[in-house]
């Protein structure tokens, strides 16, 4: 508003010194009391008493982790009052599985929420009576979750067509993905190469490449079986049935796979099982090509369809015609499975799909192409990706890096995305489901946040959205990198708890760390 220079009126410029002086007088009591205010303990008010919220979190983390550098976090209010908070927020940290939030959010915007994957069954032969004379081709499309049940429903169509014999080979076509030299090695400290979370992505992937083993005890003794029932897998059941009693945990049983010549695997299992109880485990024992071919052949056999030829891998001829197909659920459904249950192989499959769908002519590795596409997508949003290392899109890596500030900026964009509800729905609900089902129970926070968790040796992490008592939603990212990090979960839960019950909504103050540390607070 223009000021007046007419006689009898004082301009805003002329009044400014007096206003500043008056403001200084008003602030004098506050400034005089600053040292005691900063030293005061929290009194339960909205801004964690009179101390800095981030300062309290840092003190708690330092005491718990015995390090001032072990915790990195950032929290930003999205739709209500609050002050941005950060601790070591610009230090690249190992994120663990919270990297899946970036991969799934990117997929929603790059591929679109209705994206789906097709798996086609084709033949270059002819149907004569009850026989398909020719090869049956399975052209995979990179489906992250081509399940046993969906394959059964699709293959049943052959029997419904009246076919009970395939006079040819079963040929798997895994050319959808291009991979140059395999994937970076992940050195697992669990010493179990057959663990489900270690399954690598593949165009040939079916049923997450898992075998579900079960043993049940009754008056007859114990019975053991696996689903799917593959000819290469033999169970050496040495579990003994005992009198009825409490059912033991899975840790009471030892599953020992023994790889034999010809691709066969014998699984020896030992332990004691009370009558009426059962125990189960999941193992990944075969290469994806072998597993998928064996499962398809097994399902056909259960339906009474005989395949006379062998199992081959190769491209589908152009002259082959479609016999049947199965289409996956949409991407939104896949994203939910990935984030709720932290599926590494599905997240990695998703990264490959982003690469395959956006591969440049000079690119021959869909993992590298997918990472390039995500970096480009982030930079177009104005997010500085310096120091960020995506690696495989799942966080199952010792090399992945991200800063807490980068993470919260990505979450801020996700909050305003057309697909924000799809991403949020996919994330575990505090104290209710997914990987957050057992965390922050009995704290009054049930359902008050949607948080993706991360867990690796010496790494604990969280990323997502949580709501405070004022109904303000916060974007929060926290990472603990420490040896050991086992108590990092308590630190991260404390952050979520404090954001809810003592959100930083007061006047922003800053202080230097008394020890001279470079740790920054806001």
Coordinates of C-alpha atoms in Angstrom, one line a residue:
X1 CA 0.0 0.0 0.0
X2 CA 1.6 3.4 -1.0
X3 CA 2.2 5.7 2.0
X4 CA 1.1 9.4 2.1
X5 CA 3.5 12.3 2.2
X6 CA 0.8 14.9 3.0
X7 CA 1.2 17.2 6.0
X8 CA 0.0 15.9 9.4
X9 CA 0.6 12.2 8.5
X10 CA 3.7 10.0 9.4
X11 CA 4.8 7.5 6.8
X12 CA 5.4 3.8 7.6
X13 CA 9.1 4.3 6.8
X14 CA 9.3 7.2 9.3
X15 CA 7.5 5.1 12.0
X16 CA 9.7 1.9 11.5
X17 CA 12.4 2.8 14.2
X18 CA 9.7 3.4 16.8
X19 CA 8.0 0.1 16.0
X20 CA 11.3 -1.8 16.2
X21 CA 12.1 -0.2 19.6
X22 CA 8.6 -1.0 20.9
X23 CA 9.0 -4.6 19.7
X24 CA 12.4 -4.9 21.4
X25 CA 10.9 -3.7 24.7
X26 CA 8.1 -6.3 24.4
X27 CA 10.6 -9.1 23.7
X28 CA 13.0 -8.1 26.5
X29 CA 11.5 -10.5 29.2
X30 CA 11.5 -13.4 26.7
X31 CA 15.1 -12.8 25.7
X32 CA 16.2 -12.5 29.3
X33 CA 14.6 -15.9 30.1
X34 CA 16.0 -17.7 27.0
X35 CA 18.9 -19.5 28.9
X36 CA 16.5 -21.0 31.5
X37 CA 13.9 -21.8 28.8
X38 CA 16.4 -23.8 26.8
X39 CA 17.5 -25.6 29.9
X40 CA 14.0 -26.4 31.1
X41 CA 12.6 -29.9 30.9
X42 CA 9.5 -30.7 28.8
X43 CA 6.3 -29.9 30.6
X44 CA 3.9 -31.8 28.3
X45 CA 2.7 -28.7 26.3
X46 CA 2.3 -28.7 22.6
X47 CA 5.9 -27.9 21.9
X48 CA 7.4 -30.6 24.1
X49 CA 7.6 -28.1 27.0
X50 CA 10.0 -25.2 26.4
X51 CA 12.8 -27.2 24.9
X52 CA 13.4 -27.8 21.2
X53 CA 11.6 -31.0 20.1
X54 CA 14.5 -32.1 17.9
X55 CA 16.9 -31.4 20.8
X56 CA 14.9 -33.8 23.0
X57 CA 14.9 -36.5 20.3
X58 CA 18.6 -36.1 19.7
X59 CA 19.3 -36.5 23.5
X60 CA 17.2 -39.6 23.6
X61 CA 18.9 -41.1 20.5
X62 CA 22.4 -40.2 21.8
X63 CA 21.7 -41.9 25.1
X64 CA 20.2 -45.0 23.4
X65 CA 22.6 -45.4 20.6
X66 CA 25.8 -44.0 22.3
X67 CA 26.3 -41.8 19.2
X68 CA 25.3 -38.4 18.0
X69 CA 25.6 -39.4 14.3
X70 CA 23.6 -42.6 14.4
X71 CA 20.2 -41.0 13.9
X72 CA 19.1 -39.0 10.9
X73 CA 15.5 -37.7 10.7
X74 CA 13.3 -35.0 9.2
X75 CA 9.6 -34.2 9.9
X76 CA 7.5 -31.7 8.0
X77 CA 3.8 -30.7 8.7
X78 CA 1.7 -31.1 5.6
X79 CA -1.8 -29.7 6.4
X80 CA -1.7 -27.8 9.7
X81 CA 0.4 -25.9 12.2
X82 CA 3.9 -27.2 12.9
X83 CA 7.6 -26.5 12.6
X84 CA 9.9 -28.5 10.3
X85 CA 12.3 -30.6 12.4
X86 CA 15.6 -32.2 11.4
X87 CA 18.5 -34.0 12.9
X88 CA 21.5 -34.8 10.7
X89 CA 19.0 -34.6 7.8
X90 CA 21.5 -34.0 5.0
X91 CA 23.7 -37.0 5.8
X92 CA 23.3 -39.9 3.3
X93 CA 22.3 -43.0 5.2
X94 CA 21.5 -46.6 4.5
X95 CA 17.7 -46.7 4.3
X96 CA 16.8 -50.3 4.2
X97 CA 13.3 -51.1 3.0
X98 CA 12.0 -47.5 3.1
X99 CA 13.5 -47.3 -0.4
X100 CA 10.4 -49.2 -1.5
X101 CA 8.4 -46.0 -0.9
X102 CA 10.3 -44.2 -3.7
X103 CA 10.0 -47.2 -6.1
X104 CA 6.3 -47.6 -5.6
X105 CA 5.5 -43.9 -5.7
X106 CA 7.6 -43.6 -8.9
X107 CA 5.8 -46.6 -10.4
X108 CA 2.4 -45.0 -9.7
X109 CA 3.3 -41.9 -11.5
X110 CA 5.5 -43.3 -14.3
X111 CA 3.6 -46.5 -15.1
X112 CA 0.2 -45.3 -13.9
X113 CA -2.1 -47.0 -11.3
X114 CA -3.9 -49.1 -13.8
X115 CA -0.7 -50.7 -15.3
X116 CA -0.9 -54.5 -15.4
X117 CA 1.2 -57.4 -16.6
X118 CA 0.2 -60.1 -19.1
X119 CA 1.4 -63.6 -19.3
X120 CA 0.6 -65.2 -22.7
X121 CA 0.3 -68.9 -23.6
X122 CA 0.8 -69.5 -27.3
X123 CA 1.4 -72.3 -29.8
X124 CA 2.9 -72.7 -33.2
X125 CA 1.0 -76.1 -33.6
X126 CA -2.6 -77.2 -34.2
X127 CA -5.2 -78.8 -32.1
X128 CA -6.3 -82.2 -33.3
X129 CA -9.0 -83.9 -31.2
X130 CA -7.7 -84.0 -27.6
X131 CA -4.1 -83.2 -28.6
X132 CA -2.2 -80.0 -29.1
X133 CA 0.3 -81.0 -31.8
X134 CA 3.1 -78.5 -31.3
X135 CA 5.0 -76.6 -28.6
X136 CA 3.3 -74.6 -25.8
X137 CA 5.0 -71.3 -25.3
X138 CA 4.8 -69.2 -22.1
X139 CA 5.6 -65.6 -22.9
X140 CA 6.2 -63.9 -19.5
X141 CA 5.6 -60.2 -19.1
X142 CA 7.5 -59.5 -15.8
X143 CA 4.5 -60.0 -13.5
X144 CA 5.6 -59.4 -9.9
X145 CA 3.0 -61.8 -8.5
X146 CA 2.0 -64.5 -11.0
X147 CA 0.6 -66.9 -8.4
X148 CA 0.1 -70.6 -8.2
X149 CA -3.7 -70.0 -8.1
X150 CA -3.8 -67.8 -11.2
X151 CA -1.7 -70.2 -13.2
X152 CA -4.0 -73.1 -12.2
X153 CA -7.1 -71.1 -13.3
X154 CA -5.5 -70.3 -16.6
X155 CA -4.1 -73.7 -17.4
X156 CA -7.4 -75.3 -16.6
X157 CA -8.7 -73.6 -19.8
X158 CA -6.7 -76.1 -21.8
X159 CA -8.7 -79.0 -20.2
X160 CA -11.9 -77.1 -20.7
X161 CA -11.0 -76.9 -24.4
X162 CA -10.8 -80.7 -24.4
X163 CA -7.0 -81.0 -24.5
X164 CA -5.4 -83.7 -22.5
X165 CA -2.0 -84.0 -24.3
X166 CA 0.6 -81.6 -25.6
X167 CA 2.7 -83.3 -28.3
X168 CA 5.6 -81.0 -28.0
X169 CA 7.9 -79.0 -25.7
X170 CA 7.1 -76.6 -22.9
X171 CA 9.0 -73.4 -23.9
X172 CA 9.5 -70.5 -21.6
X173 CA 10.1 -67.0 -23.1
X174 CA 11.8 -64.7 -20.6
X175 CA 12.9 -62.0 -23.1
X176 CA 10.7 -59.3 -21.5
X177 CA 13.5 -58.1 -19.3
X178 CA 17.1 -57.3 -20.4
X179 CA 19.7 -57.9 -17.8
X180 CA 23.4 -57.3 -18.4
X181 CA 25.6 -59.2 -16.1
X182 CA 23.1 -60.0 -13.3
X183 CA 22.5 -58.1 -10.1
X184 CA 24.8 -56.7 -7.4
X185 CA 25.5 -59.2 -4.8
X186 CA 23.9 -58.8 -1.4
X187 CA 25.9 -60.4 1.4
X188 CA 23.3 -61.7 3.9
X189 CA 24.3 -62.2 7.5
X190 CA 21.6 -64.8 8.1
X191 CA 23.5 -67.6 6.3
X192 CA 20.3 -68.9 4.7
X193 CA 20.6 -68.6 0.9
X194 CA 17.1 -70.1 0.5
X195 CA 15.3 -67.4 2.5
X196 CA 12.3 -65.8 0.7
X197 CA 13.5 -62.3 1.1
X198 CA 16.6 -63.1 -1.0
X199 CA 14.7 -64.2 -4.2
X200 CA 16.0 -62.2 -7.1
X201 CA 13.8 -60.7 -9.9
X202 CA 13.4 -62.5 -13.2
X203 CA 11.1 -62.4 -16.2
X204 CA 10.5 -66.1 -15.4
X205 CA 9.3 -65.3 -11.9
X206 CA 6.2 -67.2 -10.7
X207 CA 4.7 -67.6 -7.3
X208 CA 7.5 -65.5 -5.8
X209 CA 9.7 -68.6 -6.6
X210 CA 8.7 -70.1 -3.2
X211 CA 7.9 -73.6 -1.9
X212 CA 5.5 -73.7 1.0
X213 CA 6.4 -76.7 3.2
X214 CA 4.0 -78.0 5.9
X215 CA 4.1 -80.8 8.4
X216 CA 1.1 -81.9 10.5
X217 CA 1.0 -84.4 13.4
X218 CA -1.9 -86.7 14.3
X219 CA -2.6 -90.2 15.6
X220 CA -0.9 -91.6 12.4
X221 CA 2.4 -89.8 13.0
X222 CA 3.5 -86.8 10.9
X223 CA 2.7 -86.0 7.2
X224 CA 4.8 -83.6 5.2
X225 CA 4.1 -82.0 1.8
X226 CA 5.0 -78.9 -0.2
X227 CA 3.0 -76.5 -2.4
X228 CA 3.5 -76.6 -5.3
X229 CA 4.3 -80.3 -5.5
X230 CA 7.4 -80.3 -7.8
X231 CA 9.1 -83.5 -9.0
X232 CA 12.6 -82.1 -8.2
X233 CA 11.8 -81.6 -4.5
X234 CA 11.9 -84.5 -2.0
X235 CA 11.0 -84.2 1.7
X236 CA 13.0 -86.3 4.1
X237 CA 10.6 -86.0 7.0
X238 CA 12.3 -86.9 10.3
X239 CA 9.8 -85.0 12.5
X240 CA 8.3 -87.2 15.2
X241 CA 4.8 -86.9 16.6
X242 CA 4.5 -86.6 20.4
X243 CA 1.6 -86.3 22.8
X244 CA -0.8 -83.4 22.6
X245 CA 0.6 -80.2 24.0
X246 CA 1.4 -76.5 23.2
X247 CA 2.3 -76.1 19.5
X248 CA 6.0 -75.2 19.2
X249 CA 7.4 -72.2 17.3
X250 CA 9.0 -72.6 13.9
X251 CA 12.4 -72.1 15.4
X252 CA 12.1 -75.6 17.0
X253 CA 12.5 -77.2 13.5
X254 CA 15.5 -77.6 11.4
X255 CA 15.0 -77.5 7.6
X256 CA 18.2 -78.6 5.7
X257 CA 18.1 -78.5 1.9
X258 CA 20.6 -80.9 0.2
X259 CA 21.2 -80.1 -3.5
X260 CA 21.8 -83.2 -5.6
X261 CA 22.8 -83.9 -9.2
X262 CA 20.3 -83.2 -11.9
X263 CA 18.7 -80.2 -10.1
X264 CA 17.0 -82.3 -7.5
X265 CA 16.8 -81.1 -3.8
X266 CA 16.2 -83.2 -0.8
X267 CA 14.9 -81.2 2.2
X268 CA 15.6 -82.9 5.6
X269 CA 13.5 -81.7 8.4
X270 CA 13.8 -82.6 12.1
X271 CA 12.0 -81.8 15.3
X272 CA 9.1 -82.9 17.5
X273 CA 5.5 -81.9 16.8
X274 CA 2.6 -82.5 19.3
X275 CA -0.5 -84.1 17.8
X276 CA -3.0 -81.7 16.3
X277 CA -0.2 -79.1 15.5
X278 CA 1.5 -78.2 12.3
X279 CA 4.6 -76.3 11.3
X280 CA 5.4 -74.5 8.1
X281 CA 8.2 -72.7 6.3
X282 CA 8.8 -71.1 3.0
X283 CA 12.0 -71.7 1.0
X284 CA 13.3 -70.8 -2.4
X285 CA 15.3 -73.8 -3.7
X286 CA 15.3 -73.7 -7.5
X287 CA 16.3 -71.2 -10.3
X288 CA 13.3 -69.3 -11.6
X289 CA 13.3 -71.0 -15.0
X290 CA 13.4 -74.5 -13.5
X291 CA 10.8 -73.6 -10.8
X292 CA 8.3 -72.1 -13.3
X293 CA 8.6 -74.9 -15.8
X294 CA 8.3 -77.6 -13.1
X295 CA 5.2 -75.9 -11.6
X296 CA 3.5 -75.5 -14.9
X297 CA 4.2 -79.1 -15.8
X298 CA 3.0 -80.2 -12.3
X299 CA -0.3 -78.2 -12.7
X300 CA -0.9 -79.7 -16.1
X301 CA -0.3 -83.1 -14.8
X302 CA -2.8 -82.7 -12.0
X303 CA -5.4 -81.8 -14.7
X304 CA -4.6 -84.9 -16.6
X305 CA -2.7 -83.1 -19.4
X306 CA 0.6 -84.8 -20.4
X307 CA 3.4 -82.9 -22.0
X308 CA 5.5 -85.3 -24.1
X309 CA 8.4 -83.0 -24.8
X310 CA 11.0 -81.4 -22.5
X311 CA 11.5 -78.0 -20.9
X312 CA 13.1 -75.3 -23.1
X313 CA 13.9 -71.6 -22.8
X314 CA 13.7 -69.4 -25.9
X315 CA 11.8 -66.7 -27.8
X316 CA 8.2 -67.1 -29.0
X317 CA 8.0 -67.5 -32.8
X318 CA 6.2 -64.6 -34.6
X319 CA 3.8 -67.1 -36.2
X320 CA 2.7 -68.5 -32.8
X321 CA -0.9 -67.7 -32.0
X322 CA -2.5 -66.9 -28.6
X323 CA -4.3 -69.8 -26.8
X324 CA -5.0 -68.1 -23.5
X325 CA -3.6 -65.5 -21.1
X326 CA -3.6 -64.3 -17.6
X327 CA -3.6 -60.6 -16.6
X328 CA -2.3 -59.4 -13.3
X329 CA -4.2 -57.2 -10.8
X330 CA -3.5 -53.5 -11.3
X331 CA -0.4 -51.7 -10.1
X332 CA -2.2 -50.3 -7.0
X333 CA -2.7 -53.9 -5.8
X334 CA 0.9 -54.7 -6.4
X335 CA 2.1 -51.6 -4.5
X336 CA 0.0 -52.5 -1.5
X337 CA 1.6 -56.0 -1.3
X338 CA 5.0 -54.5 -1.7
X339 CA 4.7 -51.9 1.0
X340 CA 2.5 -53.7 3.5
X341 CA 4.7 -56.8 3.6
X342 CA 8.0 -55.4 2.4
X343 CA 8.3 -57.8 -0.6
X344 CA 11.9 -57.4 -1.9
X345 CA 11.4 -59.4 -5.1
X346 CA 8.2 -57.6 -6.1
X347 CA 9.9 -54.2 -5.6
X348 CA 12.9 -55.3 -7.6
X349 CA 10.5 -56.6 -10.3
X350 CA 8.8 -53.2 -10.3
X351 CA 12.1 -51.4 -10.9
X352 CA 12.9 -53.7 -13.8
X353 CA 9.4 -53.0 -15.3
X354 CA 10.0 -49.2 -15.1
X355 CA 13.2 -49.8 -17.0
X356 CA 11.7 -52.1 -19.5
X357 CA 8.9 -49.7 -20.3
X358 CA 11.3 -46.8 -20.7
X359 CA 14.4 -48.4 -22.1
X360 CA 16.5 -46.3 -24.5
X361 CA 17.9 -47.8 -27.7
X362 CA 21.4 -47.9 -26.3
X363 CA 20.5 -49.4 -22.9
X364 CA 20.7 -53.2 -22.3
X365 CA 20.0 -53.4 -18.6
X366 CA 16.5 -52.7 -17.2
X367 CA 17.8 -52.2 -13.7
X368 CA 20.1 -49.4 -14.7
X369 CA 17.4 -48.0 -17.0
X370 CA 14.8 -48.0 -14.2
X371 CA 17.2 -46.2 -11.9
X372 CA 17.9 -43.6 -14.5
X373 CA 14.1 -43.0 -15.1
X374 CA 13.5 -42.6 -11.4
X375 CA 16.4 -40.1 -11.0
X376 CA 15.0 -38.1 -14.0
X377 CA 11.5 -38.2 -12.5
X378 CA 12.8 -36.9 -9.1
X379 CA 14.9 -34.1 -10.6
X380 CA 11.9 -32.9 -12.7
X381 CA 10.1 -32.4 -9.3
X382 CA 13.0 -30.3 -8.1
X383 CA 14.4 -32.9 -5.7
X384 CA 18.2 -32.9 -5.4
X385 CA 19.3 -36.5 -5.8
X386 CA 23.0 -35.8 -4.9
X387 CA 24.3 -38.7 -2.9
X388 CA 21.2 -40.8 -3.4
X389 CA 21.9 -44.5 -4.4
X390 CA 18.8 -46.5 -5.4
X391 CA 20.7 -49.7 -6.4
X392 CA 17.9 -52.2 -6.7
X393 CA 14.7 -50.4 -5.6
X394 CA 14.0 -52.6 -2.6
X395 CA 16.6 -51.4 -0.1
X396 CA 18.0 -54.9 0.1
X397 CA 21.6 -53.6 -0.3
X398 CA 24.6 -52.4 1.6
X399 CA 25.1 -49.6 -1.0
X400 CA 21.8 -47.8 -1.0
X401 CA 21.8 -44.2 0.3
X402 CA 19.3 -41.4 0.9
X403 CA 19.1 -38.4 3.2
X404 CA 16.2 -37.8 5.5
X405 CA 15.6 -34.4 3.9
X406 CA 15.4 -36.0 0.4
X407 CA 12.9 -38.5 1.8
X408 CA 10.6 -35.9 3.3
X409 CA 10.7 -33.9 0.1
X410 CA 9.6 -36.9 -1.8
X411 CA 6.8 -37.6 0.7
X412 CA 5.7 -34.0 0.3
X413 CA 5.3 -34.5 -3.4
X414 CA 3.5 -37.8 -2.8
X415 CA 1.1 -36.0 -0.5
X416 CA 0.1 -33.7 -3.4
X417 CA 0.1 -36.4 -6.1
X418 CA -3.1 -37.5 -7.8
X419 CA -2.2 -41.0 -6.5
X420 CA -1.5 -40.1 -2.9
X421 CA -4.3 -42.2 -1.6
X422 CA -3.1 -45.2 -3.5
X423 CA 0.4 -44.9 -2.0
X424 CA -0.9 -44.2 1.5
X425 CA -3.3 -47.1 1.4
X426 CA -0.3 -49.4 0.7
X427 CA 1.6 -48.4 3.8
X428 CA 1.4 -50.3 7.1
X429 CA -1.0 -48.8 9.7
X430 CA 0.5 -48.1 13.1
X431 CA -0.3 -50.9 15.6
X432 CA -2.7 -52.5 13.2
X433 CA -1.3 -54.3 10.1
X434 CA 1.7 -55.1 7.9
X435 CA 5.2 -54.6 9.4
X436 CA 3.7 -52.0 11.9
X437 CA 1.2 -54.5 13.4
X438 CA 3.2 -55.0 16.6
X439 CA 4.6 -51.6 17.0
X440 CA 3.3 -48.8 19.3
X441 CA 0.5 -51.0 20.6
X442 CA -1.3 -49.8 23.7
X443 CA 0.0 -46.2 23.2
X444 CA -3.2 -44.7 21.9
X445 CA -1.8 -44.4 18.4
X446 CA -3.6 -47.2 16.7
X447 CA -4.4 -46.1 13.2
X448 CA -2.7 -42.7 13.6
X449 CA -0.1 -43.2 10.9
X450 CA 0.9 -45.1 7.8
X451 CA 4.6 -46.0 8.1
X452 CA 6.9 -48.0 5.9
X453 CA 9.6 -49.7 8.0
X454 CA 13.1 -50.8 7.1
X455 CA 15.3 -53.4 8.7
X456 CA 18.9 -54.5 7.8
X457 CA 21.9 -55.5 9.9
X458 CA 22.9 -52.2 11.7
X459 CA 20.0 -50.3 10.0
X460 CA 16.5 -49.4 11.2
X461 CA 14.3 -46.9 9.4
X462 CA 10.8 -45.4 9.0
X463 CA 9.1 -43.3 6.3
X464 CA 5.6 -42.2 5.9
X465 CA 2.8 -40.1 7.2
X466 CA 1.6 -39.7 10.8
X467 CA -1.0 -37.6 12.5
X468 CA -0.7 -35.5 15.7
X469 CA -3.4 -34.7 18.3
X470 CA -4.2 -31.5 16.4
X471 CA -5.1 -33.6 13.3
X472 CA -2.1 -32.3 11.4
X473 CA -0.4 -34.9 9.2
X474 CA 3.4 -35.0 9.2
X475 CA 5.7 -36.4 6.6
X476 CA 8.5 -38.2 8.6
X477 CA 11.6 -40.0 7.7
X478 CA 14.0 -41.5 10.3
X479 CA 17.0 -43.7 9.8
X480 CA 19.3 -45.3 12.4
X481 CA 22.7 -46.5 11.1
X482 CA 24.6 -48.0 14.1
X483 CA 26.5 -51.0 15.2
X484 CA 24.4 -52.4 16.7
X485 CA 21.1 -50.9 15.7
X486 CA 18.8 -53.3 17.6
X487 CA 17.6 -50.4 19.8
X488 CA 17.1 -48.1 16.9
X489 CA 13.5 -49.2 16.6
X490 CA 12.7 -47.8 20.0
X491 CA 14.3 -44.5 19.0
X492 CA 12.2 -44.3 15.8
X493 CA 9.0 -45.3 17.7
X494 CA 9.8 -42.5 20.2
X495 CA 9.9 -40.0 17.3
X496 CA 6.5 -41.2 16.1
X497 CA 5.1 -41.1 19.6
X498 CA 6.4 -37.6 20.3
X499 CA 5.2 -36.2 16.9
X500 CA 1.7 -37.4 17.9
X501 CA 1.5 -36.3 21.5
X502 CA 4.0 -33.4 21.6
X503 CA 4.1 -32.0 18.1
X504 CA 6.5 -29.1 17.6
X505 CA 4.0 -26.3 16.9
X506 CA 5.5 -23.4 19.0
X507 CA 8.0 -20.7 18.2
X508 CA 11.2 -21.9 16.5
X509 CA 14.3 -21.5 18.5
X510 CA 17.9 -22.7 17.9
X511 CA 20.9 -23.3 20.1
X512 CA 24.4 -24.5 19.6
X513 CA 25.1 -28.0 20.9
X514 CA 26.8 -27.7 24.3
X515 CA 29.5 -30.3 23.3
X516 CA 30.4 -28.4 20.1
X517 CA 29.0 -31.1 17.9
X518 CA 28.0 -30.2 14.3
X519 CA 24.6 -31.9 14.8
X520 CA 22.0 -29.4 13.6
X521 CA 18.6 -28.7 15.0
X522 CA 15.7 -26.7 13.6

